[in-house]
PDB file of C-alpha atoms in Angstrom:
ATOM      1  CA  MET A 198      75.429 189.287 -84.800  1.00 83.00           C
ATOM      2  CA  ARG A 199      77.419 192.349 -83.711  1.00 88.00           C
ATOM      3  CA  LEU A 200      79.109 192.013 -80.319  1.00 94.00           C
ATOM      4  CA  LEU A 201      80.996 194.545 -78.199  1.00 96.00           C
ATOM      5  CA  ILE A 202      83.557 193.244 -75.699  1.00 97.00           C
ATOM      6  CA  ALA A 203      84.861 195.688 -73.079  1.00 97.00           C
ATOM      7  CA  GLU A 204      87.762 194.024 -71.248  1.00 96.00           C
ATOM      8  CA  ASP A 205      91.071 195.587 -70.167  1.00 94.00           C
ATOM      9  CA  ASP A 206      92.915 192.258 -69.950  1.00 94.00           C
ATOM     10  CA  ARG A 207      94.130 192.065 -73.554  1.00 93.00           C
ATOM     11  CA  ALA A 208      94.829 188.323 -73.462  1.00 95.00           C
ATOM     12  CA  LEU A 209      91.327 187.612 -72.144  1.00 95.00           C
ATOM     13  CA  ALA A 210      89.812 190.045 -74.655  1.00 95.00           C
ATOM     14  CA  MET A 211      91.565 188.219 -77.506  1.00 94.00           C
ATOM     15  CA  PHE A 212      90.420 184.848 -76.122  1.00 94.00           C
ATOM     16  CA  LEU A 213      86.812 186.069 -75.955  1.00 95.00           C
ATOM     17  CA  THR A 214      87.001 187.665 -79.389  1.00 93.00           C
ATOM     18  CA  ARG A 215      88.254 184.472 -81.030  1.00 91.00           C
ATOM     19  CA  GLY A 216      85.668 182.380 -79.211  1.00 91.00           C
ATOM     20  CA  MET A 217      82.761 184.577 -80.294  1.00 91.00           C
ATOM     21  CA  GLU A 218      84.079 184.962 -83.846  1.00 87.00           C
ATOM     22  CA  ALA A 219      84.164 181.171 -84.049  1.00 84.00           C
ATOM     23  CA  ASP A 220      80.369 181.336 -83.651  1.00 82.00           C
ATOM     24  CA  GLY A 221      80.225 183.671 -86.647  1.00 80.00           C
ATOM     25  CA  HIS A 222      79.754 186.929 -84.724  1.00 86.00           C
ATOM     26  CA  ARG A 223      81.394 190.203 -85.669  1.00 87.00           C
ATOM     27  CA  VAL A 224      83.269 191.470 -82.622  1.00 92.00           C
ATOM     28  CA  ARG A 225      84.592 194.859 -81.628  1.00 93.00           C
ATOM     29  CA  SER A 226      86.884 194.867 -78.605  1.00 95.00           C
ATOM     30  CA  VAL A 227      87.801 197.890 -76.436  1.00 96.00           C
ATOM     31  CA  CYS A 228      89.937 198.120 -73.312  1.00 95.00           C
ATOM     32  CA  ASP A 229      88.553 201.045 -71.294  1.00 96.00           C
ATOM     33  CA  GLY A 230      85.181 202.325 -70.159  1.00 96.00           C
ATOM     34  CA  ALA A 231      85.091 205.548 -72.152  1.00 96.00           C
ATOM     35  CA  ALA A 232      85.895 203.640 -75.352  1.00 96.00           C
ATOM     36  CA  ALA A 233      83.154 201.146 -74.489  1.00 96.00           C
ATOM     37  CA  VAL A 234      80.509 203.880 -74.256  1.00 96.00           C
ATOM     38  CA  ALA A 235      81.721 205.463 -77.518  1.00 95.00           C
ATOM     39  CA  ALA A 236      81.723 202.101 -79.322  1.00 94.00           C
ATOM     40  CA  PHE A 237      78.238 201.280 -78.020  1.00 95.00           C
ATOM     41  CA  ARG A 238      76.933 204.650 -79.190  1.00 93.00           C
ATOM     42  CA  ASP A 239      78.487 204.200 -82.645  1.00 90.00           C
ATOM     43  CA  GLU A 240      77.457 200.594 -83.276  1.00 87.00           C
ATOM     44  CA  MET A 241      74.488 199.749 -81.036  1.00 89.00           C
ATOM     45  CA  PRO A 242      75.698 196.106 -80.853  1.00 92.00           C
ATOM     46  CA  ASP A 243      73.301 193.193 -80.543  1.00 91.00           C
ATOM     47  CA  LEU A 244      75.019 192.206 -77.296  1.00 94.00           C
ATOM     48  CA  THR A 245      77.685 193.683 -75.001  1.00 97.00           C
ATOM     49  CA  ILE A 246      80.071 191.701 -72.782  1.00 97.00           C
ATOM     50  CA  LEU A 247      81.226 194.143 -70.105  1.00 97.00           C
ATOM     51  CA  ASP A 248      83.996 193.742 -67.526  1.00 96.00           C
ATOM     52  CA  LEU A 249      83.534 195.750 -64.314  1.00 93.00           C
ATOM     53  CA  ASN A 250      87.193 196.595 -63.655  1.00 92.00           C
ATOM     54  CA  LEU A 251      87.819 198.978 -66.547  1.00 95.00           C
ATOM     55  CA  PRO A 252      90.159 202.001 -66.549  1.00 95.00           C
ATOM     56  CA  VAL A 253      89.005 205.578 -67.304  1.00 95.00           C
ATOM     57  CA  MET A 254      85.363 204.693 -66.492  1.00 95.00           C
ATOM     58  CA  ASP A 255      84.492 201.599 -64.472  1.00 93.00           C
ATOM     59  CA  GLY A 256      82.032 198.978 -65.644  1.00 94.00           C
ATOM     60  CA  GLU A 257      79.157 200.117 -63.431  1.00 94.00           C
ATOM     61  CA  GLN A 258      79.388 203.635 -64.869  1.00 95.00           C
ATOM     62  CA  VAL A 259      79.549 202.178 -68.379  1.00 96.00           C
ATOM     63  CA  LEU A 260      76.463 200.062 -67.684  1.00 96.00           C
ATOM     64  CA  ALA A 261      74.536 203.129 -66.504  1.00 95.00           C
ATOM     65  CA  GLU A 262      75.581 205.055 -69.653  1.00 95.00           C
ATOM     66  CA  ILE A 263      74.616 202.137 -71.903  1.00 95.00           C
ATOM     67  CA  ARG A 264      71.213 201.832 -70.292  1.00 94.00           C
ATOM     68  CA  ALA A 265      70.643 205.565 -70.776  1.00 93.00           C
ATOM     69  CA  LEU A 266      71.389 205.091 -74.487  1.00 93.00           C
ATOM     70  CA  ASP A 267      69.287 201.931 -74.908  1.00 92.00           C
ATOM     71  CA  PRO A 268      67.348 200.083 -72.213  1.00 89.00           C
ATOM     72  CA  GLN A 269      66.841 196.921 -74.295  1.00 87.00           C
ATOM     73  CA  LEU A 270      70.092 195.736 -75.905  1.00 90.00           C
ATOM     74  CA  PRO A 271      71.477 192.783 -73.880  1.00 93.00           C
ATOM     75  CA  VAL A 272      74.442 193.282 -71.535  1.00 96.00           C
ATOM     76  CA  LEU A 273      76.348 190.439 -69.884  1.00 97.00           C
ATOM     77  CA  ILE A 274      78.649 191.410 -67.017  1.00 96.00           C
ATOM     78  CA  LEU A 275      81.993 189.720 -66.361  1.00 94.00           C
ATOM     79  CA  THR A 276      83.532 190.270 -62.942  1.00 91.00           C
ATOM     80  CA  GLY A 277      86.116 188.876 -60.578  1.00 89.00           C
ATOM     81  CA  ARG A 278      84.301 190.449 -57.638  1.00 86.00           C
ATOM     82  CA  GLN A 279      82.759 187.862 -55.341  1.00 83.00           C
ATOM     83  CA  GLU A 280      80.524 190.055 -53.174  1.00 86.00           C
ATOM     84  CA  VAL A 281      76.803 189.580 -53.696  1.00 89.00           C
ATOM     85  CA  GLU A 282      76.141 193.316 -53.336  1.00 90.00           C
ATOM     86  CA  THR A 283      78.053 194.084 -56.544  1.00 87.00           C
ATOM     87  CA  ARG A 284      76.065 191.551 -58.514  1.00 87.00           C
ATOM     88  CA  ILE A 285      72.776 192.845 -57.159  1.00 91.00           C
ATOM     89  CA  ARG A 286      73.773 196.421 -57.974  1.00 92.00           C
ATOM     90  CA  CYS A 287      74.655 195.487 -61.578  1.00 92.00           C
ATOM     91  CA  LEU A 288      71.360 193.671 -62.073  1.00 91.00           C
ATOM     92  CA  ASP A 289      69.505 196.657 -60.630  1.00 92.00           C
ATOM     93  CA  LEU A 290      71.409 198.940 -63.034  1.00 91.00           C
ATOM     94  CA  GLY A 291      70.056 196.923 -65.965  1.00 93.00           C
ATOM     95  CA  ALA A 292      72.468 194.051 -66.611  1.00 95.00           C
ATOM     96  CA  ASP A 293      70.742 191.062 -68.212  1.00 94.00           C
ATOM     97  CA  ASP A 294      73.154 188.432 -66.906  1.00 94.00           C
ATOM     98  CA  LEU A 295      76.361 188.160 -64.895  1.00 94.00           C
ATOM     99  CA  MET A 296      79.246 185.687 -64.800  1.00 94.00           C
ATOM    100  CA  VAL A 297      82.008 185.521 -62.191  1.00 92.00           C
ATOM    101  CA  LYS A 298      85.599 184.908 -63.288  1.00 90.00           C
ATOM    102  CA  PRO A 299      87.003 182.349 -63.885  1.00 90.00           C
ATOM    103  CA  PHE A 300      84.307 181.117 -66.243  1.00 91.00           C
ATOM    104  CA  SER A 301      83.706 178.541 -68.947  1.00 92.00           C
ATOM    105  CA  LEU A 302      83.778 179.891 -72.519  1.00 93.00           C
ATOM    106  CA  HIS A 303      81.212 177.248 -73.505  1.00 93.00           C
ATOM    107  CA  GLU A 304      78.846 178.510 -70.808  1.00 94.00           C
ATOM    108  CA  LEU A 305      79.466 182.137 -71.790  1.00 94.00           C
ATOM    109  CA  ARG A 306      78.603 181.381 -75.420  1.00 92.00           C
ATOM    110  CA  ALA A 307      75.447 179.538 -74.343  1.00 92.00           C
ATOM    111  CA  ARG A 308      74.387 182.463 -72.153  1.00 93.00           C
ATOM    112  CA  CYS A 309      74.985 184.862 -75.034  1.00 91.00           C
ATOM    113  CA  ARG A 310      72.802 182.748 -77.309  1.00 88.00           C
ATOM    114  CA  ALA A 311      70.054 182.715 -74.674  1.00 88.00           C
ATOM    115  CA  LEU A 312      70.210 186.521 -74.309  1.00 90.00           C
ATOM    116  CA  LEU A 313      70.035 186.998 -78.066  1.00 86.00           C
ATOM    117  CA  ARG A 314      67.020 184.696 -78.328  1.00 82.00           C
ATOM    118  CA  ARG A 315      65.205 186.689 -75.654  1.00 77.00           C
ATOM    119  CA  LYS A 316      66.127 190.059 -77.125  1.00 67.00           C
ATOM    120  CA  ARG A 317      62.981 192.006 -77.919  1.00 53.00           C
ATOM    121  CA  GLU A 318      62.295 192.793 -81.549  1.00 51.00           C
ATOM    122  CA  ALA A 319      65.586 191.182 -82.547  1.00 56.00           C
ATOM    123  CA  LYS A 320      66.082 190.691 -86.254  1.00 71.00           C
ATOM    124  CA  LEU A 321      67.177 187.090 -85.847  1.00 78.00           C
ATOM    125  CA  MET A 322      65.722 185.887 -89.151  1.00 86.00           C
ATOM    126  CA  LEU A 323      66.381 187.986 -92.258  1.00 90.00           C
ATOM    127  CA  ARG A 324      64.505 187.347 -95.501  1.00 91.00           C
ATOM    128  CA  ALA A 325      64.734 188.568 -99.079  1.00 92.00           C
ATOM    129  CA  GLY A 326      62.678 186.749-101.676  1.00 89.00           C
ATOM    130  CA  ASP A 327      63.321 183.033-101.175  1.00 91.00           C
ATOM    131  CA  LEU A 328      66.528 183.711 -99.196  1.00 94.00           C
ATOM    132  CA  GLU A 329      66.520 183.173 -95.409  1.00 94.00           C
ATOM    133  CA  VAL A 330      69.393 184.105 -93.099  1.00 93.00           C
ATOM    134  CA  ASP A 331      69.261 182.882 -89.486  1.00 90.00           C
ATOM    135  CA  ARG A 332      71.590 185.152 -87.533  1.00 86.00           C
ATOM    136  CA  LEU A 333      71.521 183.062 -84.369  1.00 79.00           C
ATOM    137  CA  ASP A 334      72.047 179.602 -85.850  1.00 82.00           C
ATOM    138  CA  HIS A 335      74.364 181.049 -88.530  1.00 86.00           C
ATOM    139  CA  THR A 336      72.531 179.255 -91.329  1.00 91.00           C
ATOM    140  CA  VAL A 337      71.408 180.296 -94.815  1.00 95.00           C
ATOM    141  CA  ARG A 338      68.720 178.764 -97.026  1.00 94.00           C
ATOM    142  CA  ARG A 339      67.510 179.625-100.490  1.00 94.00           C
ATOM    143  CA  ALA A 340      64.234 178.074-101.672  1.00 91.00           C
ATOM    144  CA  GLY A 341      64.549 175.718 -98.694  1.00 92.00           C
ATOM    145  CA  GLU A 342      68.006 174.504 -99.705  1.00 94.00           C
ATOM    146  CA  ALA A 343      70.800 174.872 -97.135  1.00 95.00           C
ATOM    147  CA  ILE A 344      73.809 176.910 -98.301  1.00 96.00           C
ATOM    148  CA  SER A 345      77.184 176.585 -96.603  1.00 95.00           C
ATOM    149  CA  LEU A 346      79.023 179.889 -96.121  1.00 94.00           C
ATOM    150  CA  THR A 347      82.316 180.793 -94.482  1.00 92.00           C
ATOM    151  CA  ASN A 348      82.212 183.200 -91.527  1.00 88.00           C
ATOM    152  CA  LYS A 349      83.250 186.143 -93.711  1.00 90.00           C
ATOM    153  CA  GLU A 350      80.736 185.284 -96.430  1.00 94.00           C
ATOM    154  CA  PHE A 351      78.018 185.075 -93.800  1.00 93.00           C
ATOM    155  CA  ALA A 352      79.067 188.381 -92.186  1.00 90.00           C
ATOM    156  CA  LEU A 353      79.014 190.122 -95.580  1.00 94.00           C
ATOM    157  CA  LEU A 354      75.573 188.763 -96.444  1.00 95.00           C
ATOM    158  CA  GLU A 355      74.268 189.570 -92.962  1.00 91.00           C
ATOM    159  CA  HIS A 356      75.421 193.207 -93.171  1.00 91.00           C
ATOM    160  CA  LEU A 357      73.827 193.687 -96.586  1.00 94.00           C
ATOM    161  CA  MET A 358      70.590 192.064 -95.396  1.00 93.00           C
ATOM    162  CA  LEU A 359      70.463 194.200 -92.249  1.00 88.00           C
ATOM    163  CA  ASN A 360      70.718 197.259 -94.479  1.00 89.00           C
ATOM    164  CA  ARG A 361      68.343 195.922 -97.096  1.00 91.00           C
ATOM    165  CA  GLY A 362      67.199 198.516 -99.606  1.00 90.00           C
ATOM    166  CA  GLN A 363      70.281 200.691 -99.007  1.00 91.00           C
ATOM    167  CA  CYS A 364      73.400 200.849-101.139  1.00 92.00           C
ATOM    168  CA  ILE A 365      76.358 199.910 -98.920  1.00 92.00           C
ATOM    169  CA  SER A 366      79.757 201.177-100.006  1.00 92.00           C
ATOM    170  CA  ARG A 367      82.868 199.029-100.234  1.00 90.00           C
ATOM    171  CA  VAL A 368      84.483 201.253 -97.580  1.00 90.00           C
ATOM    172  CA  GLU A 369      81.676 200.518 -95.109  1.00 89.00           C
ATOM    173  CA  LEU A 370      81.840 196.803 -95.875  1.00 91.00           C
ATOM    174  CA  LEU A 371      85.607 196.723 -95.373  1.00 89.00           C
ATOM    175  CA  ASP A 372      85.170 198.325 -91.973  1.00 84.00           C
ATOM    176  CA  ALA A 373      82.100 196.354 -90.847  1.00 83.00           C
ATOM    177  CA  VAL A 374      83.082 192.885 -92.076  1.00 87.00           C
ATOM    178  CA  TRP A 375      86.890 192.887 -92.174  1.00 85.00           C
ATOM    179  CA  ASN A 376      87.722 195.695 -89.701  1.00 78.00           C
ATOM    180  CA  MET A 377      89.986 197.093 -92.404  1.00 80.00           C
ATOM    181  CA  GLU A 378      90.789 200.652 -93.363  1.00 75.00           C
ATOM    182  CA  PRO A 379      89.921 201.460 -96.995  1.00 73.00           C
ATOM    183  CA  ALA A 380      92.765 200.539 -99.323  1.00 67.00           C
ATOM    184  CA  GLN A 381      92.930 201.144-103.051  1.00 61.00           C
ATOM    185  CA  THR A 382      94.895 197.935-103.549  1.00 62.00           C
ATOM    186  CA  THR A 383      92.267 195.506-102.225  1.00 76.00           C
ATOM    187  CA  ASN A 384      89.280 194.119-104.098  1.00 88.00           C
ATOM    188  CA  ILE A 385      88.342 191.701-101.319  1.00 92.00           C
ATOM    189  CA  VAL A 386      84.740 192.977-101.142  1.00 92.00           C
ATOM    190  CA  ASP A 387      84.153 192.305-104.849  1.00 92.00           C
ATOM    191  CA  VAL A 388      85.790 188.884-104.564  1.00 93.00           C
ATOM    192  CA  TYR A 389      83.537 187.858-101.683  1.00 94.00           C
ATOM    193  CA  VAL A 390      80.415 189.215-103.376  1.00 94.00           C
ATOM    194  CA  ASN A 391      81.267 186.947-106.320  1.00 93.00           C
ATOM    195  CA  TYR A 392      81.730 184.016-103.913  1.00 94.00           C
ATOM    196  CA  LEU A 393      78.265 184.732-102.480  1.00 95.00           C
ATOM    197  CA  ARG A 394      76.684 185.027-105.912  1.00 94.00           C
ATOM    198  CA  ARG A 395      78.030 181.641-106.927  1.00 94.00           C
ATOM    199  CA  LYS A 396      76.836 179.946-103.747  1.00 95.00           C
ATOM    200  CA  LEU A 397      73.434 181.651-103.846  1.00 94.00           C
ATOM    201  CA  LYS A 398      73.086 180.883-107.582  1.00 93.00           C
ATOM    202  CA  ASP A 399      72.563 184.580-108.200  1.00 91.00           C
ATOM    203  CA  PRO A 400      74.644 185.371-111.306  1.00 85.00           C
ATOM    204  CA  THR A 401      75.651 188.901-112.321  1.00 77.00           C
ATOM    205  CA  PRO A 402      73.992 191.424-112.308  1.00 76.00           C
ATOM    206  CA  GLY A 403      72.092 189.610-109.570  1.00 81.00           C
ATOM    207  CA  PHE A 404      68.532 189.287-108.354  1.00 86.00           C
ATOM    208  CA  LEU A 405      69.503 189.304-104.663  1.00 91.00           C
ATOM    209  CA  LEU A 406      72.919 191.003-104.635  1.00 92.00           C
ATOM    210  CA  ARG A 407      73.069 193.936-107.009  1.00 92.00           C
ATOM    211  CA  THR A 408      75.955 196.214-107.861  1.00 89.00           C
ATOM    212  CA  VAL A 409      75.560 199.977-107.959  1.00 87.00           C
ATOM    213  CA  ARG A 410      78.601 200.839-110.028  1.00 83.00           C
ATOM    214  CA  GLY A 411      80.932 203.265-108.304  1.00 83.00           C
ATOM    215  CA  GLN A 412      78.771 203.132-105.167  1.00 88.00           C
ATOM    216  CA  GLY A 413      78.648 199.627-103.685  1.00 91.00           C
ATOM    217  CA  TYR A 414      76.143 196.805-103.285  1.00 93.00           C
ATOM    218  CA  VAL A 415      72.473 196.509-102.374  1.00 93.00           C
ATOM    219  CA  VAL A 416      69.991 193.779-101.456  1.00 93.00           C
ATOM    220  CA  PRO A 417      66.718 195.156-102.865  1.00 91.00           C
ATOM    221  CA  SER A 418      63.767 195.804-100.577  1.00 88.00           C
ATOM    222  CA  ASP A 419      60.509 193.895-101.094  1.00 84.00           C
ATOM    223  CA  ALA A 420      59.146 196.791-103.144  1.00 81.00           C
ATOM    224  CA  GLU A 421      62.265 196.860-105.328  1.00 79.00           C
ATOM    225  CA  MET A 422      62.857 193.108-105.588  1.00 75.00           C
ATOM    226  CA  HIS A 423      60.951 192.672-108.848  1.00 69.00           C
ATOM    227  CA  LEU A 424      62.030 195.911-110.506  1.00 65.00           C
ATOM    228  CA  PRO A 425      64.211 195.564-113.615  1.00 60.00           C
ATOM    229  CA  VAL A 426      67.874 195.962-112.737  1.00 55.00           C
ATOM    230  CA  PRO A 427      68.322 199.326-114.562  1.00 54.00           C
ATOM    231  CA  LEU A 428      65.340 200.883-112.817  1.00 54.00           C
ATOM    232  CA  LEU A 429      66.368 199.580-109.396  1.00 53.00           C
ATOM    233  CA  ILE A 430      69.916 200.856-109.745  1.00 53.00           C
ATOM    234  CA  SER A 431      68.764 204.214-111.036  1.00 54.00           C
ATOM    235  CA  THR A 432      66.773 204.688-107.816  1.00 52.00           C
ATOM    236  CA  GLN A 433      69.989 204.137-105.858  1.00 53.00           C
ATOM    237  CA  VAL A 434      72.068 206.713-107.746  1.00 50.00           C
ATOM    238  CA  GLY A 435      69.403 209.159-108.859  1.00 49.00           C
ATOM    239  CA  HIS A 436      69.824 208.805-112.609  1.00 37.00           C
ATOM    240  CA  VAL A 437      66.163 208.577-113.499  1.00 34.00           C
ATOM    241  CA  VAL A 438      64.476 211.663-114.923  1.00 32.00           C
ATOM    242  CA  SER A 439      60.721 211.427-115.610  1.00 32.00           C
ATOM    243  CA  GLY A 440      60.969 207.628-115.590  1.00 35.00           C
ATOM    244  CA  VAL A 441      63.705 207.506-118.253  1.00 34.00           C
ATOM    245  CA  VAL A 442      67.042 205.884-117.451  1.00 35.00           C
ATOM    246  CA  ALA A 443      69.990 208.008-118.509  1.00 34.00           C
ATOM    247  CA  VAL A 444      72.216 206.539-121.224  1.00 34.00           C
ATOM    248  CA  PRO A 445      75.426 206.688-119.122  1.00 35.00           C
ATOM    249  CA  LEU A 446      73.723 204.541-116.527  1.00 33.00           C
ATOM    250  CA  LEU A 447      72.833 201.887-119.096  1.00 34.00           C
ATOM    251  CA  GLN A 448      76.477 201.824-120.128  1.00 35.00           C
ATOM    252  CA  GLU A 449      77.479 201.369-116.476  1.00 36.00           C
ATOM    253  CA  ILE A 450      75.009 198.520-115.991  1.00 33.00           C
ATOM    254  CA  SER A 451      76.531 196.611-118.889  1.00 33.00           C
ATOM    255  CA  GLU A 452      79.827 196.641-116.970  1.00 36.00           C
ATOM    256  CA  LEU A 453      78.434 195.415-113.647  1.00 36.00           C
ATOM    257  CA  SER A 454      80.385 192.722-111.868  1.00 35.00           C
TER     258      SER A 454
END
């Protein structure tokens, strides 16, 4: 799941980030209110953990902005303020839950899980063919068989499944999964796709994970799942003319990895 943490105490933000990443979540952390609103607008995270005492724009203002953007996505407030009026005001502004500092990380993680379970229309279970990805329990099964993935392998598969039917570039995957700027010297995306293919027993060119050469990777939609690989890939890069696959594309497919 994608989480946004808005906390100006950098040590606490790092502590929270590591704790939530340990549960397999992808976390973006910001340290002021304006950055929190911008990050929420860009990413529409599955859950936001929001401190009230933020610089530039305080947490209550951020909460109001977030609720104007989306009234449904869960928001958990963190605050050191003890007065009941503040807590009531936050709940009235649309917060889903509130915890007072100091707090237990174990309890925070449990509350986050509860909020994600209650989230309306949440895509908690992703499916493609006989592959099932449970985003909340962080488990993967293929044909009923459990498959053990590392956090990064799971995050990569999750991102591709969330964008099923779309070709996702290596640049986007580097940013979304590894929080890395694009670099010509890294082939980490290709390496991890190969790890996934081995664990999912989905050898190249892949039934579940398919390469669009020069473009990126795609998990086919239900309608595309049973298309031959050349025809599926041609729909992603626009190389089909009157139902005929162009020869250069066939040459590319033979080099897929």
